[in-house]
PDB file of C-alpha atoms in Angstrom:
ATOM      1  CA  GLY A   1       0.000   0.000   0.000  1.00  0.00           C
ATOM      2  CA  ASN A   2       0.857   3.656  -0.064  1.00  0.00           C
ATOM      3  CA  SER A   3       3.246   4.957   2.574  1.00  0.00           C
ATOM      4  CA  VAL A   4       5.442   7.910   3.494  1.00  0.00           C
ATOM      5  CA  THR A   5       8.812   7.771   5.249  1.00  0.00           C
ATOM      6  CA  GLN A   6      10.401  10.850   6.833  1.00  0.00           C
ATOM      7  CA  MET A   7      13.751  11.343   8.456  1.00  0.00           C
ATOM      8  CA  GLU A   8      13.590  10.991  12.200  1.00  0.00           C
ATOM      9  CA  GLY A   9      13.977  14.007  14.399  1.00  0.00           C
ATOM     10  CA  PRO A  10      14.466  16.036  16.276  1.00  0.00           C
ATOM     11  CA  VAL A  11      16.454  18.278  14.006  1.00  0.00           C
ATOM     12  CA  THR A  12      18.254  21.045  15.883  1.00  0.00           C
ATOM     13  CA  LEU A  13      19.700  23.995  13.983  1.00  0.00           C
ATOM     14  CA  SER A  14      21.049  27.444  14.665  1.00  0.00           C
ATOM     15  CA  GLU A  15      19.262  30.433  13.192  1.00  0.00           C
ATOM     16  CA  GLU A  16      20.163  31.075   9.517  1.00  0.00           C
ATOM     17  CA  ALA A  17      21.313  27.470   8.959  1.00  0.00           C
ATOM     18  CA  PHE A  18      20.243  25.439   5.921  1.00  0.00           C
ATOM     19  CA  LEU A  19      17.443  22.952   6.444  1.00  0.00           C
ATOM     20  CA  THR A  20      16.728  19.667   4.710  1.00  0.00           C
ATOM     21  CA  ILE A  21      14.071  17.209   5.878  1.00  0.00           C
ATOM     22  CA  ASN A  22      14.006  14.051   3.787  1.00  0.00           C
ATOM     23  CA  CYS A  23      10.770  12.441   2.634  1.00  0.00           C
ATOM     24  CA  THR A  24      10.325   9.403   0.412  1.00  0.00           C
ATOM     25  CA  TYR A  25       7.122   7.718  -0.588  1.00  0.00           C
ATOM     26  CA  THR A  26       5.684   4.504  -1.937  1.00  0.00           C
ATOM     27  CA  ALA A  27       2.563   4.748  -4.038  1.00  0.00           C
ATOM     28  CA  THR A  28       0.816   3.333  -7.040  1.00  0.00           C
ATOM     29  CA  GLY A  29      -0.128   5.763  -9.741  1.00  0.00           C
ATOM     30  CA  TYR A  30       0.629   9.459  -9.463  1.00  0.00           C
ATOM     31  CA  PRO A  31      -0.156  10.876  -6.035  1.00  0.00           C
ATOM     32  CA  SER A  32      -0.099  14.519  -5.021  1.00  0.00           C
ATOM     33  CA  LEU A  33       2.503  15.359  -2.370  1.00  0.00           C
ATOM     34  CA  PHE A  34       2.244  17.777   0.537  1.00  0.00           C
ATOM     35  CA  TRP A  35       4.175  19.248   3.424  1.00  0.00           C
ATOM     36  CA  TYR A  36       2.164  20.269   6.470  1.00  0.00           C
ATOM     37  CA  VAL A  37       3.434  22.158   9.515  1.00  0.00           C
ATOM     38  CA  GLN A  38       2.175  21.874  13.092  1.00  0.00           C
ATOM     39  CA  TYR A  39       2.997  24.532  15.673  1.00  0.00           C
ATOM     40  CA  PRO A  40       2.780  23.574  19.371  1.00  0.00           C
ATOM     41  CA  GLY A  41      -0.739  22.772  20.528  1.00  0.00           C
ATOM     42  CA  GLU A  42      -2.316  23.444  17.144  1.00  0.00           C
ATOM     43  CA  GLY A  43      -3.693  21.603  14.164  1.00  0.00           C
ATOM     44  CA  LEU A  44      -1.875  21.154  10.864  1.00  0.00           C
ATOM     45  CA  GLN A  45      -1.498  23.818   8.194  1.00  0.00           C
ATOM     46  CA  LEU A  46      -0.592  23.232   4.582  1.00  0.00           C
ATOM     47  CA  LEU A  47       2.922  24.515   3.894  1.00  0.00           C
ATOM     48  CA  LEU A  48       3.281  23.574   0.220  1.00  0.00           C
ATOM     49  CA  LYS A  49       2.215  21.001  -2.317  1.00  0.00           C
ATOM     50  CA  ALA A  50       3.090  19.505  -5.716  1.00  0.00           C
ATOM     51  CA  THR A  51       0.673  17.621  -7.901  1.00  0.00           C
ATOM     52  CA  LYS A  52       2.859  16.119 -10.638  1.00  0.00           C
ATOM     53  CA  ALA A  53       6.404  15.022 -11.330  1.00  0.00           C
ATOM     54  CA  ASP A  54       9.042  17.800 -11.407  1.00  0.00           C
ATOM     55  CA  ASP A  55       6.656  20.312  -9.859  1.00  0.00           C
ATOM     56  CA  LYS A  56       8.233  22.520  -7.202  1.00  0.00           C
ATOM     57  CA  GLY A  57       6.089  23.681  -4.307  1.00  0.00           C
ATOM     58  CA  SER A  58       7.205  26.749  -2.391  1.00  0.00           C
ATOM     59  CA  ASN A  59       5.963  28.924   0.458  1.00  0.00           C
ATOM     60  CA  LYS A  60       7.525  31.133   3.170  1.00  0.00           C
ATOM     61  CA  GLY A  61      11.029  30.337   1.907  1.00  0.00           C
ATOM     62  CA  PHE A  62      10.456  26.571   2.001  1.00  0.00           C
ATOM     63  CA  GLU A  63      10.729  24.494  -1.177  1.00  0.00           C
ATOM     64  CA  ALA A  64      10.204  20.869  -2.202  1.00  0.00           C
ATOM     65  CA  THR A  65      10.447  19.219  -5.615  1.00  0.00           C
ATOM     66  CA  TYR A  66       8.389  16.182  -6.670  1.00  0.00           C
ATOM     67  CA  ARG A  67      10.994  13.658  -7.849  1.00  0.00           C
ATOM     68  CA  LYS A  68       9.292  10.623  -9.323  1.00  0.00           C
ATOM     69  CA  GLU A  69      12.544   8.894 -10.293  1.00  0.00           C
ATOM     70  CA  THR A  70      13.668   8.827  -6.664  1.00  0.00           C
ATOM     71  CA  THR A  71      10.133   8.875  -5.155  1.00  0.00           C
ATOM     72  CA  SER A  72      11.158  11.793  -2.973  1.00  0.00           C
ATOM     73  CA  PHE A  73       9.799  15.157  -1.850  1.00  0.00           C
ATOM     74  CA  HIS A  74      12.514  16.632   0.389  1.00  0.00           C
ATOM     75  CA  LEU A  75      11.784  19.885   2.221  1.00  0.00           C
ATOM     76  CA  GLU A  76      14.452  22.617   2.122  1.00  0.00           C
ATOM     77  CA  LYS A  77      14.936  26.140   3.399  1.00  0.00           C
ATOM     78  CA  GLY A  78      18.017  28.215   2.888  1.00  0.00           C
ATOM     79  CA  SER A  79      17.966  30.128   6.182  1.00  0.00           C
ATOM     80  CA  VAL A  80      15.797  29.016   9.083  1.00  0.00           C
ATOM     81  CA  GLN A  81      14.399  31.263  11.791  1.00  0.00           C
ATOM     82  CA  VAL A  82      13.432  30.575  15.392  1.00  0.00           C
ATOM     83  CA  SER A  83       9.800  30.947  14.317  1.00  0.00           C
ATOM     84  CA  ASP A  84      10.185  27.911  12.022  1.00  0.00           C
ATOM     85  CA  SER A  85      10.398  25.635  15.066  1.00  0.00           C
ATOM     86  CA  ALA A  86       7.542  23.158  14.636  1.00  0.00           C
ATOM     87  CA  VAL A  87       6.750  19.618  13.543  1.00  0.00           C
ATOM     88  CA  TYR A  88       6.764  19.012   9.784  1.00  0.00           C
ATOM     89  CA  PHE A  89       4.708  16.262   8.129  1.00  0.00           C
ATOM     90  CA  CYS A  90       5.144  14.904   4.643  1.00  0.00           C
ATOM     91  CA  ALA A  91       1.947  13.477   3.132  1.00  0.00           C
ATOM     92  CA  LEU A  92       0.582  12.025  -0.057  1.00  0.00           C
ATOM     93  CA  SER A  93      -2.888  11.769  -1.438  1.00  0.00           C
ATOM     94  CA  GLY A  94      -4.476   8.459  -2.155  1.00  0.00           C
ATOM     95  CA  THR A  95      -4.629   7.726  -5.845  1.00  0.00           C
ATOM     96  CA  GLY A  96      -7.938   6.880  -7.412  1.00  0.00           C
ATOM     97  CA  GLY A  97     -11.294   8.157  -6.263  1.00  0.00           C
ATOM     98  CA  TYR A  98     -10.814   8.478  -2.531  1.00  0.00           C
ATOM     99  CA  ASN A  99      -9.218  11.552  -1.022  1.00  0.00           C
ATOM    100  CA  LYS A 100      -7.206   9.814   1.670  1.00  0.00           C
ATOM    101  CA  LEU A 101      -4.186  11.618   3.026  1.00  0.00           C
ATOM    102  CA  ILE A 102      -1.345   9.403   4.247  1.00  0.00           C
ATOM    103  CA  PHE A 103       1.129  11.049   6.604  1.00  0.00           C
ATOM    104  CA  GLY A 104       4.700  10.414   7.565  1.00  0.00           C
ATOM    105  CA  ALA A 105       5.622  10.241  11.257  1.00  0.00           C
ATOM    106  CA  GLY A 106       6.597  13.897  11.407  1.00  0.00           C
ATOM    107  CA  THR A 107       9.952  15.591  12.030  1.00  0.00           C
ATOM    108  CA  ARG A 108      10.390  18.016  14.886  1.00  0.00           C
ATOM    109  CA  LEU A 109      12.549  21.046  14.083  1.00  0.00           C
ATOM    110  CA  ALA A 110      14.059  23.187  16.827  1.00  0.00           C
ATOM    111  CA  VAL A 111      15.852  26.387  15.798  1.00  0.00           C
ATOM    112  CA  HIS A 112      18.010  28.191  18.350  1.00  0.00           C
ATOM    113  CA  PRO A 113      19.119  31.836  18.225  1.00  0.00           C
TER     114      PRO A 113
ATOM    115  CA  ASP B   1     -14.240  33.352   8.484  1.00  0.00           C
ATOM    116  CA  GLY B   2     -14.503  29.814   7.143  1.00  0.00           C
ATOM    117  CA  GLY B   3     -12.837  27.009   8.990  1.00  0.00           C
ATOM    118  CA  ILE B   4     -13.087  23.948  11.191  1.00  0.00           C
ATOM    119  CA  THR B   5     -13.932  24.161  14.860  1.00  0.00           C
ATOM    120  CA  GLN B   6     -13.168  21.388  17.283  1.00  0.00           C
ATOM    121  CA  SER B   7     -14.409  21.325  20.853  1.00  0.00           C
ATOM    122  CA  PRO B   8     -13.518  21.016  23.576  1.00  0.00           C
ATOM    123  CA  LYS B   9      -9.802  21.774  23.405  1.00  0.00           C
ATOM    124  CA  TYR B  10      -9.131  19.585  26.453  1.00  0.00           C
ATOM    125  CA  LEU B  11     -11.229  16.628  27.595  1.00  0.00           C
ATOM    126  CA  PHE B  12     -10.869  14.256  30.493  1.00  0.00           C
ATOM    127  CA  ARG B  13     -12.449  10.829  30.514  1.00  0.00           C
ATOM    128  CA  LYS B  14     -12.929   8.413  33.352  1.00  0.00           C
ATOM    129  CA  GLU B  15     -12.423   4.708  32.882  1.00  0.00           C
ATOM    130  CA  GLY B  16     -15.451   3.050  31.249  1.00  0.00           C
ATOM    131  CA  GLN B  17     -16.959   6.323  30.084  1.00  0.00           C
ATOM    132  CA  ASN B  18     -17.946   7.303  26.549  1.00  0.00           C
ATOM    133  CA  VAL B  19     -17.052  10.810  25.395  1.00  0.00           C
ATOM    134  CA  THR B  20     -17.900  12.713  22.226  1.00  0.00           C
ATOM    135  CA  LEU B  21     -15.593  15.121  20.411  1.00  0.00           C
ATOM    136  CA  SER B  22     -17.214  17.788  18.277  1.00  0.00           C
ATOM    137  CA  CYS B  23     -16.111  18.850  14.786  1.00  0.00           C
ATOM    138  CA  GLU B  24     -17.947  21.519  12.792  1.00  0.00           C
ATOM    139  CA  GLN B  25     -16.967  23.079   9.452  1.00  0.00           C
ATOM    140  CA  ASN B  26     -18.442  25.978   7.489  1.00  0.00           C
ATOM    141  CA  LEU B  27     -16.311  25.460   4.374  1.00  0.00           C
ATOM    142  CA  ASN B  28     -19.044  23.567   2.511  1.00  0.00           C
ATOM    143  CA  HIS B  29     -16.669  20.610   2.182  1.00  0.00           C
ATOM    144  CA  ASP B  30     -18.071  17.207   1.362  1.00  0.00           C
ATOM    145  CA  ALA B  31     -15.407  15.039   2.987  1.00  0.00           C
ATOM    146  CA  MET B  32     -14.442  14.979   6.663  1.00  0.00           C
ATOM    147  CA  TYR B  33     -11.875  12.962   8.582  1.00  0.00           C
ATOM    148  CA  TRP B  34     -10.776  12.065  12.095  1.00  0.00           C
ATOM    149  CA  TYR B  35      -7.119  11.449  12.860  1.00  0.00           C
ATOM    150  CA  ARG B  36      -5.405  10.383  16.046  1.00  0.00           C
ATOM    151  CA  GLN B  37      -1.930  11.725  16.838  1.00  0.00           C
ATOM    152  CA  ASP B  38       0.424  10.017  19.278  1.00  0.00           C
ATOM    153  CA  PRO B  39       3.980  11.181  19.965  1.00  0.00           C
ATOM    154  CA  GLY B  40       6.389   9.941  17.309  1.00  0.00           C
ATOM    155  CA  GLN B  41       3.681   8.126  15.323  1.00  0.00           C
ATOM    156  CA  GLY B  42       2.362  10.785  13.031  1.00  0.00           C
ATOM    157  CA  LEU B  43      -1.341  10.835  12.196  1.00  0.00           C
ATOM    158  CA  ARG B  44      -3.458   7.731  11.922  1.00  0.00           C
ATOM    159  CA  LEU B  45      -6.880   7.741  10.263  1.00  0.00           C
ATOM    160  CA  ILE B  46      -9.794   6.688  12.481  1.00  0.00           C
ATOM    161  CA  TYR B  47     -12.872   7.314  10.298  1.00  0.00           C
ATOM    162  CA  TYR B  48     -13.728   9.312   7.219  1.00  0.00           C
ATOM    163  CA  SER B  49     -16.888  10.437   5.481  1.00  0.00           C
ATOM    164  CA  GLN B  50     -17.174  11.507   1.868  1.00  0.00           C
ATOM    165  CA  ILE B  51     -20.829  12.465   1.973  1.00  0.00           C
ATOM    166  CA  VAL B  52     -23.684  12.956   4.408  1.00  0.00           C
ATOM    167  CA  ASN B  53     -25.073   9.750   5.923  1.00  0.00           C
ATOM    168  CA  ASP B  54     -22.065   7.743   4.819  1.00  0.00           C
ATOM    169  CA  PHE B  55     -18.765   6.999   6.556  1.00  0.00           C
ATOM    170  CA  GLN B  56     -16.001   4.429   6.389  1.00  0.00           C
ATOM    171  CA  LYS B  57     -13.531   2.943   8.844  1.00  0.00           C
ATOM    172  CA  GLY B  58      -9.960   4.079   8.663  1.00  0.00           C
ATOM    173  CA  ASP B  59      -6.883   2.264   9.910  1.00  0.00           C
ATOM    174  CA  ILE B  60      -7.678   2.322  13.655  1.00  0.00           C
ATOM    175  CA  ALA B  61     -11.488   2.428  13.970  1.00  0.00           C
ATOM    176  CA  GLU B  62     -11.844  -0.057  16.831  1.00  0.00           C
ATOM    177  CA  GLY B  63     -13.287   1.569  19.943  1.00  0.00           C
ATOM    178  CA  TYR B  64     -14.554   4.630  18.054  1.00  0.00           C
ATOM    179  CA  SER B  65     -17.828   5.565  16.395  1.00  0.00           C
ATOM    180  CA  VAL B  66     -18.978   8.487  14.212  1.00  0.00           C
ATOM    181  CA  SER B  67     -22.075   9.915  12.601  1.00  0.00           C
ATOM    182  CA  ARG B  68     -22.609  12.248   9.652  1.00  0.00           C
ATOM    183  CA  GLU B  69     -26.172  13.501   9.827  1.00  0.00           C
ATOM    184  CA  LYS B  70     -25.290  16.977   8.537  1.00  0.00           C
ATOM    185  CA  LYS B  71     -22.710  18.132   6.039  1.00  0.00           C
ATOM    186  CA  GLU B  72     -21.233  20.536   8.570  1.00  0.00           C
ATOM    187  CA  SER B  73     -20.804  18.129  11.453  1.00  0.00           C
ATOM    188  CA  PHE B  74     -18.788  14.945  12.055  1.00  0.00           C
ATOM    189  CA  PRO B  75     -18.699  14.055  15.767  1.00  0.00           C
ATOM    190  CA  LEU B  76     -16.423  11.315  17.083  1.00  0.00           C
ATOM    191  CA  THR B  77     -17.363   9.166  20.077  1.00  0.00           C
ATOM    192  CA  VAL B  78     -14.581   7.471  21.984  1.00  0.00           C
ATOM    193  CA  THR B  79     -16.194   4.458  23.603  1.00  0.00           C
ATOM    194  CA  SER B  80     -15.179   2.455  26.646  1.00  0.00           C
ATOM    195  CA  ALA B  81     -13.974  -0.233  24.233  1.00  0.00           C
ATOM    196  CA  GLN B  82     -11.024   1.989  23.272  1.00  0.00           C
ATOM    197  CA  LYS B  83      -8.398   0.816  25.736  1.00  0.00           C
ATOM    198  CA  ASN B  84      -5.819   3.521  25.210  1.00  0.00           C
ATOM    199  CA  PRO B  85      -7.687   6.702  24.268  1.00  0.00           C
ATOM    200  CA  THR B  86      -5.228   9.270  25.602  1.00  0.00           C
ATOM    201  CA  ALA B  87      -4.086  11.181  22.495  1.00  0.00           C
ATOM    202  CA  PHE B  88      -4.478  14.330  20.436  1.00  0.00           C
ATOM    203  CA  TYR B  89      -7.432  14.109  18.034  1.00  0.00           C
ATOM    204  CA  LEU B  90      -7.571  16.093  14.814  1.00  0.00           C
ATOM    205  CA  CYS B  91     -10.531  16.656  12.524  1.00  0.00           C
ATOM    206  CA  ALA B  92     -10.034  17.658   8.894  1.00  0.00           C
ATOM    207  CA  SER B  93     -12.104  18.364   5.805  1.00  0.00           C
ATOM    208  CA  THR B  94     -11.589  18.533   2.050  1.00  0.00           C
ATOM    209  CA  PRO B  95     -13.725  19.257  -0.971  1.00  0.00           C
ATOM    210  CA  ASN B  96     -14.637  16.087  -2.794  1.00  0.00           C
ATOM    211  CA  PRO B  97     -13.697  16.353  -6.463  1.00  0.00           C
ATOM    212  CA  GLY B  98     -15.040  12.898  -7.164  1.00  0.00           C
ATOM    213  CA  GLN B  99     -13.111  10.399  -9.206  1.00  0.00           C
ATOM    214  CA  GLY B 100      -9.521  11.160  -9.997  1.00  0.00           C
ATOM    215  CA  LYS B 101      -6.518  12.567  -8.206  1.00  0.00           C
ATOM    216  CA  PHE B 102      -6.948  14.542  -5.057  1.00  0.00           C
ATOM    217  CA  SER B 103      -4.881  17.702  -5.107  1.00  0.00           C
ATOM    218  CA  THR B 104      -6.734  19.983  -2.763  1.00  0.00           C
ATOM    219  CA  GLU B 105      -5.376  20.773   0.648  1.00  0.00           C
ATOM    220  CA  ALA B 106      -7.004  19.478   3.796  1.00  0.00           C
ATOM    221  CA  PHE B 107      -8.110  21.979   6.437  1.00  0.00           C
ATOM    222  CA  PHE B 108      -7.554  20.978  10.029  1.00  0.00           C
ATOM    223  CA  GLY B 109      -9.153  21.981  13.295  1.00  0.00           C
ATOM    224  CA  GLN B 110      -7.095  22.984  16.329  1.00  0.00           C
ATOM    225  CA  GLY B 111      -7.427  19.558  17.893  1.00  0.00           C
ATOM    226  CA  THR B 112      -8.797  18.046  21.098  1.00  0.00           C
ATOM    227  CA  ARG B 113      -6.461  16.601  23.685  1.00  0.00           C
ATOM    228  CA  LEU B 114      -8.144  13.677  25.441  1.00  0.00           C
ATOM    229  CA  THR B 115      -6.773  12.329  28.697  1.00  0.00           C
ATOM    230  CA  VAL B 116      -7.987   9.338  30.688  1.00  0.00           C
ATOM    231  CA  VAL B 117      -8.057   9.971  34.426  1.00  0.00           C
TER     232      VAL B 117
END
């Protein structure tokens, strides 16, 4: 079945460091891919998405490229801020007629001044 | 403003007691979902509903029940049969584009933290 694998956290960085959070997926067909962010005590918010191969999603300085050849959707940011501290979830949509979102385990990011 | 409202934010349950978590949306979305979040395990799907008066079990439905009598509402009942209910519960909704690939974002509520006392 479909699945998502994320790098384990926590990831601890200093402010202005470069961020990469790895995400790989297993799916039949051509899923859409998402990154969601969860701030402490809150629900999830969509950070960015890509709906087909080679698409690049971007938002708030974060980027991720849909790589079908490596089944990956790694999240990157060139210069992190303390306010980026949160848990990041990679997700894919179910292919076919049902809109099921499948999530990775989440990666906690802590950014220190 | 459109969105999803979950209540209460915190809920305490005694052993053997049923409790109901509320989820209401005013986004006119067809599909609604309940997820359970445990530390280090990501989100697991409990139940989902694509249309009023219809719902399906997700990956961990045992010990839970739902209803979908109105488009706007999708309450989750945690029954006494759920042996380990302490967790963070998230409700979400999406439009339902029908057959084909889903590319629309899901909107989430703020969550309900349930604790067994």
